[in-house]
mmCIF file of C-alpha atoms in Angstrom:
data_model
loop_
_atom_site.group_PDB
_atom_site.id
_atom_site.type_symbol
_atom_site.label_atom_id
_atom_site.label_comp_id
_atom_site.label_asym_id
_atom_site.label_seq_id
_atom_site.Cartn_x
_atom_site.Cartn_y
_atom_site.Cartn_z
ATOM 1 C CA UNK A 96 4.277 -86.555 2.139
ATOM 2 C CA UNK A 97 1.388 -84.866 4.275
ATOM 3 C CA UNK A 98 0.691 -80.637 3.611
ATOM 4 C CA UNK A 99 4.391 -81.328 2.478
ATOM 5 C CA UNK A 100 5.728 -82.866 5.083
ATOM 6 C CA UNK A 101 7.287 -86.544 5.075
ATOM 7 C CA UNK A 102 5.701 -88.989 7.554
ATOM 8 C CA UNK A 103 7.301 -92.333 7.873
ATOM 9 C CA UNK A 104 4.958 -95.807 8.495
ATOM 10 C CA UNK A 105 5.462 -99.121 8.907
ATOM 11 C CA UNK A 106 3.473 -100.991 7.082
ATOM 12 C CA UNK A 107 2.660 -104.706 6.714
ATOM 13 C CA UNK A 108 0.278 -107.517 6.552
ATOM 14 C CA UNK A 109 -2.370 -108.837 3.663
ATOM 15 C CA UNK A 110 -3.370 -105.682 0.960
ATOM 16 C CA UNK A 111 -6.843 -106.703 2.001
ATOM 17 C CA UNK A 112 -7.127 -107.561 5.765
ATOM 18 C CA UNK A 113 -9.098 -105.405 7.803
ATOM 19 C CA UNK A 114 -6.776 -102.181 8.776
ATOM 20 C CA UNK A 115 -5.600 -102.035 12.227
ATOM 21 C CA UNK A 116 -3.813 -98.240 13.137
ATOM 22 C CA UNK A 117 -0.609 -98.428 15.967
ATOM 23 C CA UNK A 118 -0.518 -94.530 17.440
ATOM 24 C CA UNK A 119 2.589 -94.491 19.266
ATOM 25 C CA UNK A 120 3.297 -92.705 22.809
ATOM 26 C CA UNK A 121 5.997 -90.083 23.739
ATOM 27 C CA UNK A 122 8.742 -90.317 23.556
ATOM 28 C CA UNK A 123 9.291 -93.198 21.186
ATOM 29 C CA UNK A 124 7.698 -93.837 17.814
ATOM 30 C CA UNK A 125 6.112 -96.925 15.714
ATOM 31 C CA UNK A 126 9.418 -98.745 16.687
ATOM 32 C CA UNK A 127 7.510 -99.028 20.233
ATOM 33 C CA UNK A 128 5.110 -101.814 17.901
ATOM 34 C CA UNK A 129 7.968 -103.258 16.236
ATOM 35 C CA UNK A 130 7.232 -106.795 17.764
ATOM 36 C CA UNK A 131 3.507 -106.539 18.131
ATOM 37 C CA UNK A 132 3.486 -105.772 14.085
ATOM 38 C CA UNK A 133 4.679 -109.217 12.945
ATOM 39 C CA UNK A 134 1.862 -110.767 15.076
ATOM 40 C CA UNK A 135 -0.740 -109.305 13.798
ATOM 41 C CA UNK A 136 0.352 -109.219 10.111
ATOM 42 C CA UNK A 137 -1.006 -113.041 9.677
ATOM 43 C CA UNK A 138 -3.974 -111.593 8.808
ATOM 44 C CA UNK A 139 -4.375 -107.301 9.687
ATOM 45 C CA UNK A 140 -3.284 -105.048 7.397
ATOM 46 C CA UNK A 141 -1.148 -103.177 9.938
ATOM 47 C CA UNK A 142 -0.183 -99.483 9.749
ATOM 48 C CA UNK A 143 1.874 -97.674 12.303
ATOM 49 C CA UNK A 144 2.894 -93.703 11.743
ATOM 50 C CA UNK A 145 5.655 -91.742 13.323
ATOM 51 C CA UNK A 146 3.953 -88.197 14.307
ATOM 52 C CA UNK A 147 6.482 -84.999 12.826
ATOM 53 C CA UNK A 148 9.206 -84.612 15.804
ATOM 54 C CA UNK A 149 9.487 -88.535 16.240
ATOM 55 C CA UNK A 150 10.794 -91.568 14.836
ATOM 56 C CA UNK A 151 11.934 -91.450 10.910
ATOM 57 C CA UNK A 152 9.335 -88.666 9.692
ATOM 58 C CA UNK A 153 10.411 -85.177 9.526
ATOM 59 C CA UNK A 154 10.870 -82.845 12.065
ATOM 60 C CA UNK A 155 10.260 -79.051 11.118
ATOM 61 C CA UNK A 156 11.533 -75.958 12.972
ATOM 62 C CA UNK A 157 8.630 -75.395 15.695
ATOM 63 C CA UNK A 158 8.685 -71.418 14.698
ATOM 64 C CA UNK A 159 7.102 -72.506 11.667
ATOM 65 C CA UNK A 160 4.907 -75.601 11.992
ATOM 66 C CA UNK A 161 2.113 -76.675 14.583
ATOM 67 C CA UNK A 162 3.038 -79.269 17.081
ATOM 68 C CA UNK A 163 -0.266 -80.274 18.626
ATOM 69 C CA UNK A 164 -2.393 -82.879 18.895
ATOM 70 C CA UNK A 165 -5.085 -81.243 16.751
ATOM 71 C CA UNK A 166 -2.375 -80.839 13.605
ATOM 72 C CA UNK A 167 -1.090 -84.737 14.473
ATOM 73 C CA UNK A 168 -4.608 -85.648 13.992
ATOM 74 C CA UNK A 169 -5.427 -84.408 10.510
ATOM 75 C CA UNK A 170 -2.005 -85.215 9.223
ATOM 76 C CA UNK A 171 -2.847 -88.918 10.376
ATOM 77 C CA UNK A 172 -6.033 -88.438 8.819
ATOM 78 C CA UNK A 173 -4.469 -87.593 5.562
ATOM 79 C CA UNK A 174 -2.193 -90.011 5.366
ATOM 80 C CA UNK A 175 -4.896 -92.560 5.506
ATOM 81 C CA UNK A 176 -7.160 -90.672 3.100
ATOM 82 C CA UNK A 177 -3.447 -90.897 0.659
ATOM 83 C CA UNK A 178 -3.504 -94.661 1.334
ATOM 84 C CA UNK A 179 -7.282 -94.773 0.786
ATOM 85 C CA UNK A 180 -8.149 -96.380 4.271
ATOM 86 C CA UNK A 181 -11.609 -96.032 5.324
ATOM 87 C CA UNK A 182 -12.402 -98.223 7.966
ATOM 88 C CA UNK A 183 -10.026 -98.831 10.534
ATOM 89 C CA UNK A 184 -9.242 -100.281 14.073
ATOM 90 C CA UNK A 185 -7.315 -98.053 16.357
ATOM 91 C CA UNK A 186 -4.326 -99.076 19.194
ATOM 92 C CA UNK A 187 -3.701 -95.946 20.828
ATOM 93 C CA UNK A 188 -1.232 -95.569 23.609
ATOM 94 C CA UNK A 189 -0.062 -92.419 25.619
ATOM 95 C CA UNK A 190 0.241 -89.525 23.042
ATOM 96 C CA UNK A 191 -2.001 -91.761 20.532
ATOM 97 C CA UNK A 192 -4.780 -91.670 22.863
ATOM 98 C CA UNK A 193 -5.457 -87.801 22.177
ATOM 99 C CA UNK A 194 -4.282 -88.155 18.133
ATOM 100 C CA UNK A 195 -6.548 -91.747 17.660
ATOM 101 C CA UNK A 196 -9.671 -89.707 19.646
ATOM 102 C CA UNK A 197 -9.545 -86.880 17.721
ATOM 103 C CA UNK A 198 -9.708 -89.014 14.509
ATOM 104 C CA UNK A 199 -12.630 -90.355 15.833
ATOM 105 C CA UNK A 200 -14.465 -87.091 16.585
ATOM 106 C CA UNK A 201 -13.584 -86.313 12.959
ATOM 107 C CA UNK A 202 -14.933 -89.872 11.317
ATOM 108 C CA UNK A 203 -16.671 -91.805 13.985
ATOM 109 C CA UNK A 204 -18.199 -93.844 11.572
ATOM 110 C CA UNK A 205 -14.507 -95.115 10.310
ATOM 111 C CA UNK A 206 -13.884 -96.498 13.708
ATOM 112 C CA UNK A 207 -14.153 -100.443 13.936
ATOM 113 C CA UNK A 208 -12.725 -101.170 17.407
ATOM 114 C CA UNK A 209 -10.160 -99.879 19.859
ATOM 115 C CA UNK A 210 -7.221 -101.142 21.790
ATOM 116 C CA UNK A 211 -6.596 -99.154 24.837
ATOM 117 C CA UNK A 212 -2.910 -99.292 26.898
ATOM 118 C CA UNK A 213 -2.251 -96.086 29.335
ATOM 119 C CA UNK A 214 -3.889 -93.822 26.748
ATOM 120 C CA UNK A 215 -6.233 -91.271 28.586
ATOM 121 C CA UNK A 216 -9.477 -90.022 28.219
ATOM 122 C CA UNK A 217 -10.642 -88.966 31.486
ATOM 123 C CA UNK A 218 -9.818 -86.587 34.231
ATOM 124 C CA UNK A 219 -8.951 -89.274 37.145
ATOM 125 C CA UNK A 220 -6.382 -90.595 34.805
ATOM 126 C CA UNK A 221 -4.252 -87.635 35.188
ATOM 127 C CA UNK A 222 -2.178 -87.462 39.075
ATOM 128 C CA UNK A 223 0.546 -86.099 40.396
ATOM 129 C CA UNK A 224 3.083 -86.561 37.798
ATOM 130 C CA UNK A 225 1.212 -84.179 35.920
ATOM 131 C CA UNK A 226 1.329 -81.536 38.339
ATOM 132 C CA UNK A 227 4.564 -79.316 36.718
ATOM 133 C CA UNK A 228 2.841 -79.797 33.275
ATOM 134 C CA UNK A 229 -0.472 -78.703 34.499
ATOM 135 C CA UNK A 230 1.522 -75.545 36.284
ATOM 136 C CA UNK A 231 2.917 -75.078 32.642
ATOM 137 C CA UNK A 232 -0.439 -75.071 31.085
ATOM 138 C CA UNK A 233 -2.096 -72.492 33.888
ATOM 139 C CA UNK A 234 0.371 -69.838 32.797
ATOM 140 C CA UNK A 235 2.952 -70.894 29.639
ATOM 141 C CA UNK A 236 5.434 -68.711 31.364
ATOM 142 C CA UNK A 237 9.463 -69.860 30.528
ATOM 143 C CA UNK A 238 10.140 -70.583 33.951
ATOM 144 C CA UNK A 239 7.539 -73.472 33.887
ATOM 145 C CA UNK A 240 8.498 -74.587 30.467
ATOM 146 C CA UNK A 241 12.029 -74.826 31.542
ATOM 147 C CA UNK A 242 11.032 -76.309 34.639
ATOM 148 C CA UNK A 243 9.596 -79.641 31.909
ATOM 149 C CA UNK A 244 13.289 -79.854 30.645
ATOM 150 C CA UNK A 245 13.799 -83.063 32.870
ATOM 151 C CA UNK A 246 10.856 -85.024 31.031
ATOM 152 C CA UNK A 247 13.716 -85.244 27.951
ATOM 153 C CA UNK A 248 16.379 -85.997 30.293
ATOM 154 C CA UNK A 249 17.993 -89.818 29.418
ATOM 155 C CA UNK A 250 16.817 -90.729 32.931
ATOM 156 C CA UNK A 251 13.205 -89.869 32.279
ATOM 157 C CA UNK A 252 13.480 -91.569 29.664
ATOM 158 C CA UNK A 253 14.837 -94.760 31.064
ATOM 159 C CA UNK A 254 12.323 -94.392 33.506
ATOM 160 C CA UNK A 255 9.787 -95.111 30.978
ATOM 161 C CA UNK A 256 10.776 -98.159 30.579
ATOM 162 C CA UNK A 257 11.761 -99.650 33.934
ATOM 163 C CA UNK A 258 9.522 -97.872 36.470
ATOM 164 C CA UNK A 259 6.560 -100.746 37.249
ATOM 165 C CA UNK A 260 8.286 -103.748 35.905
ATOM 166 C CA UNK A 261 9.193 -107.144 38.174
ATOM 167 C CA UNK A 262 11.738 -108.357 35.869
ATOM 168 C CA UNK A 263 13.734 -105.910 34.141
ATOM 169 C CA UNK A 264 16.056 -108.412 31.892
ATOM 170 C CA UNK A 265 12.686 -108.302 29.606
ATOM 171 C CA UNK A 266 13.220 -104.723 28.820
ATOM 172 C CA UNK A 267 15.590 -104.043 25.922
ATOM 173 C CA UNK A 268 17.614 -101.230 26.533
ATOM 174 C CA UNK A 269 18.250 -100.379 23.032
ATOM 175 C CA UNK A 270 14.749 -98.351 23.737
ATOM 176 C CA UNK A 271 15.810 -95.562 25.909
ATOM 177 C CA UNK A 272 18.635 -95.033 23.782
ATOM 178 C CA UNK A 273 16.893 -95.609 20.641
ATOM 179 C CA UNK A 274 14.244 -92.971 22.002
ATOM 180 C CA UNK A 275 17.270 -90.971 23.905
ATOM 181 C CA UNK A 276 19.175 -90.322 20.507
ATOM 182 C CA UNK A 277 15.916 -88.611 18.535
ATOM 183 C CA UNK A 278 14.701 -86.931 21.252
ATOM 184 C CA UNK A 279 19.000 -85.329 21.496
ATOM 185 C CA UNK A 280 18.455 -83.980 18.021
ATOM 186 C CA UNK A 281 19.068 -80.277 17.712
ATOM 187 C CA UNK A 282 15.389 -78.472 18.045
ATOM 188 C CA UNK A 283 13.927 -81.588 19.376
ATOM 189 C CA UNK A 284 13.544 -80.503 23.109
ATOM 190 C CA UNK A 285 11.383 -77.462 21.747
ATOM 191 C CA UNK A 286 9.068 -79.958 19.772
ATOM 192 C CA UNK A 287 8.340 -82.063 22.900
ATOM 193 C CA UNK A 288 7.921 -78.668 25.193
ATOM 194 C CA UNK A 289 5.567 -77.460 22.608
ATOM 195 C CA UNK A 290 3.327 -80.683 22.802
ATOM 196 C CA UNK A 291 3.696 -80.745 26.516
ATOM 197 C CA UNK A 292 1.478 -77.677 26.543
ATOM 198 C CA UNK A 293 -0.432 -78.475 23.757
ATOM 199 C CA UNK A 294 -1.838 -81.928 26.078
ATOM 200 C CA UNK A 295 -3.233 -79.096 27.824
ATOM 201 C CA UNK A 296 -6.061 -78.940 24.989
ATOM 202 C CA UNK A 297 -6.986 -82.288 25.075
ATOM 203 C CA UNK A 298 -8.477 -82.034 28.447
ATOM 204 C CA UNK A 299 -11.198 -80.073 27.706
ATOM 205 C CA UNK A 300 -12.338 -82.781 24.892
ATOM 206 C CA UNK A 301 -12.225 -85.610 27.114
ATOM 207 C CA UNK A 302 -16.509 -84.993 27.257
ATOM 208 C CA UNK A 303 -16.685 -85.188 23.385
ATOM 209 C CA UNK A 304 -14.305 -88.311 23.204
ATOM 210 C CA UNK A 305 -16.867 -89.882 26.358
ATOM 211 C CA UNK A 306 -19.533 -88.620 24.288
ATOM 212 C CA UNK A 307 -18.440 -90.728 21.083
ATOM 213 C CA UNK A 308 -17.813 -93.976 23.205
ATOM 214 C CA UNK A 309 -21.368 -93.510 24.641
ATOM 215 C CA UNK A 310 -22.658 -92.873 20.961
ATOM 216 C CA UNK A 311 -20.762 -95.383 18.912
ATOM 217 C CA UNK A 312 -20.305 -97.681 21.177
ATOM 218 C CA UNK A 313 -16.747 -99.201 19.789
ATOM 219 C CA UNK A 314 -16.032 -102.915 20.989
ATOM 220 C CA UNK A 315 -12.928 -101.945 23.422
ATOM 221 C CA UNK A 316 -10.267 -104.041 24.240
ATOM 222 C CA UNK A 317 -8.471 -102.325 27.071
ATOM 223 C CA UNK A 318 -4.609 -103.993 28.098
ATOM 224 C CA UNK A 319 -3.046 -101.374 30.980
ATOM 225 C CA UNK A 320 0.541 -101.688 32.625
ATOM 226 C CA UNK A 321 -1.180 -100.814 36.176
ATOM 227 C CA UNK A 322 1.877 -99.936 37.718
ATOM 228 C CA UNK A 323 2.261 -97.037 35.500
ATOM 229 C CA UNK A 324 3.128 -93.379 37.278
ATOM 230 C CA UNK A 325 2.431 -91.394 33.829
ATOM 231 C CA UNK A 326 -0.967 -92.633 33.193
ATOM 232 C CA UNK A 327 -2.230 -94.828 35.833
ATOM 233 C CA UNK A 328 -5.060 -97.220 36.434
ATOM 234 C CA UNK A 329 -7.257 -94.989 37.783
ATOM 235 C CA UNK A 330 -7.314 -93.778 34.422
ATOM 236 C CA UNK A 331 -8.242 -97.646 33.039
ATOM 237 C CA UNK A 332 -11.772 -97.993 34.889
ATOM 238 C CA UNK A 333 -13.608 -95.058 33.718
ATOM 239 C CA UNK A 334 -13.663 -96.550 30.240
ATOM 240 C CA UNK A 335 -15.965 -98.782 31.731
ATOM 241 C CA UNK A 336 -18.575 -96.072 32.312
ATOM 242 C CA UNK A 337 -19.038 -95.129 28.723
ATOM 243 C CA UNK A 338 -18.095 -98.516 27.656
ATOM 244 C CA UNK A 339 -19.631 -100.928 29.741
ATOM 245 C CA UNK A 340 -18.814 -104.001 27.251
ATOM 246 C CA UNK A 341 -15.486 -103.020 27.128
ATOM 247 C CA UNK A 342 -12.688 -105.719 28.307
ATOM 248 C CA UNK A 343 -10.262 -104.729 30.516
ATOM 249 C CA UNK A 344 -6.623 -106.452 31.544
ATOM 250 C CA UNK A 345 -4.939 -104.618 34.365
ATOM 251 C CA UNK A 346 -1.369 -106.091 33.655
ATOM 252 C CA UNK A 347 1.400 -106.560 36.150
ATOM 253 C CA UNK A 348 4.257 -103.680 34.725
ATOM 254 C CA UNK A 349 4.771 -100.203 33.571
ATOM 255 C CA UNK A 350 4.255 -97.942 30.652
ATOM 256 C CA UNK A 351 5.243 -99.606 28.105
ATOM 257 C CA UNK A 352 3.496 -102.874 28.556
ATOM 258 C CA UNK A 353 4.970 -103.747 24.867
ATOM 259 C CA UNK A 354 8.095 -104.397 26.362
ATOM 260 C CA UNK A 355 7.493 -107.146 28.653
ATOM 261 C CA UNK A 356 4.042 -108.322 28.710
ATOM 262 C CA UNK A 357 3.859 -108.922 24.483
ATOM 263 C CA UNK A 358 3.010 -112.611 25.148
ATOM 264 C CA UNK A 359 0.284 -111.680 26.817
ATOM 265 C CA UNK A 360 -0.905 -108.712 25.315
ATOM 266 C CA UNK A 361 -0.788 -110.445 21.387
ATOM 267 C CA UNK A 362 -3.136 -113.142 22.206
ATOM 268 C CA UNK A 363 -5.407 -110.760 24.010
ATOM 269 C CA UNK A 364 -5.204 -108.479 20.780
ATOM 270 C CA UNK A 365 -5.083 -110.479 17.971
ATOM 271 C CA UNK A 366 -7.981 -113.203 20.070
ATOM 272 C CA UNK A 367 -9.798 -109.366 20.219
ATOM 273 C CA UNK A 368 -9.711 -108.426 16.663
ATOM 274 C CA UNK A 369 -10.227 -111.818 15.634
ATOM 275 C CA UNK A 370 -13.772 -112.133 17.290
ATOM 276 C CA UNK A 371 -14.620 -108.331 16.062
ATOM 277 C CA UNK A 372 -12.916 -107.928 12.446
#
């Protein structure tokens, strides 16, 4: 329990290994890490939230509790103070980009490295499939929030998973229903519509989180699906500007590079943390 709320993790790997944090994307949950975890458990102490809304932790009525990024952030934060983690490595992805960055900005100094796949932190990152969400920021009027409904929809979510990829019998489809189900549950679609506006507010940190790459200098390990329409590659490269040491892996498929590029992603990761940790 965080300020009274439950939050499910996974959690596994040696009591003492250096901590490595998985901050899942929208619209799934740590389940989206559920085959990188094993791999890294050899010898990382591996923990993997879901935020409030997703996954197994609880999901409150959005008339009374916060769903933004900012409130995701400090919950994560005290779930790691309750499991008395002080130094960590971060994997952020999508929706863990904004939460993992705004940990940072909080504790820069807890930061040992990050692991970067279609998480954003920069303005060319963000094209045209943003454009009704951006409409929805400019104004928060109904019309534009109901005009979002179809980012919930089973085919949206299916697209996720398929749109980018050369050989689709690598994608499990247990996902899209897996994610399909949770996001079904009665108040859910609120929750998401809620955080859809609430990326809004990220956007104007994206200088502070350039700002702390710049200043802390993190060793980066960047893995991208490049064929991704949510957050593309032009939103990979301008790590490099901030982080000029960083490595970067374009990879051949989609959004959720998890799903069919893991034996190539966990030798890149674990090789990473292995030369840094």
């Amino acid at each position: 329990m965080v300020e009274g709320v439950s939050i499910f993790y996974r959690e596994a790997g040696p009591a003492n290994g250096p901590i490595v944090l998985l901050l899942h994307g929208f619209p799934t949950s740590s389940h989206m890490f559920r085959n990188l975890i094993p791999l890294l458990a050899d010898r990382y102490h591996v923990i993997a939230p879901d935020y409030p809304g997703f996954g197994q932790s609880a999901s409150p009525d959005h008339a009374q509790f916060t769903y933004s990024f900012g409130h995701y952030a400090d919950l994560v934060d005290g779930l790691l103070a309750d499991l008395k983690v002080q130094r960590y490595a971060m994997y952020v992805m999508d929706y863990g980009a904004p939460v993992g960055y705004r940990l940072a900005l909080k504790h820069p100094d807890r930061v040992s490295a990050l692991i970067v796949q279609n998480g954003n932190a920069y303005s060319e990152g963000l094209k045209a499939f943003w454009d009704p969400i951006k409409a929805y920021w400019a104004d928060g009027s109904a019309a534009h929030r109901e005009a979002l409904n179809f980012l919930v929809a089973p085919e949206t979510t299916k697209f996720q998973y398929t749109d980018g990829v050369q050989d689709l019998s690598r994608i499990d489809p247990d996902n899209w229903l897996h994610d399909q189900a949770l996001l079904d549950r009665p108040g859910n679609r609120d929750i998401q519509l809620d955080l859809f506006h609430d990326y809004g507010s990220n956007v104007p940190l994206y200088p502070q989180f350039q700002a702390f790459f710049r200043q802390y200098k993190p060793p980066t390990l960047i893995v991208w699906g490049r064929n991704d329409k949510i957050f593309p590659a032009d939103g990979a490269g301008p790590y490099l500007r901030d982080l000029p040491n960083a490595e970067l892996h374009l990879l051949d498929t989609g959004h959720f590079a998890l799903e069919d590029k893991l034996d190539e992603m966990a030798p890149l990761i674990h090789g990473f943390l292995d030369r840094i940790l």
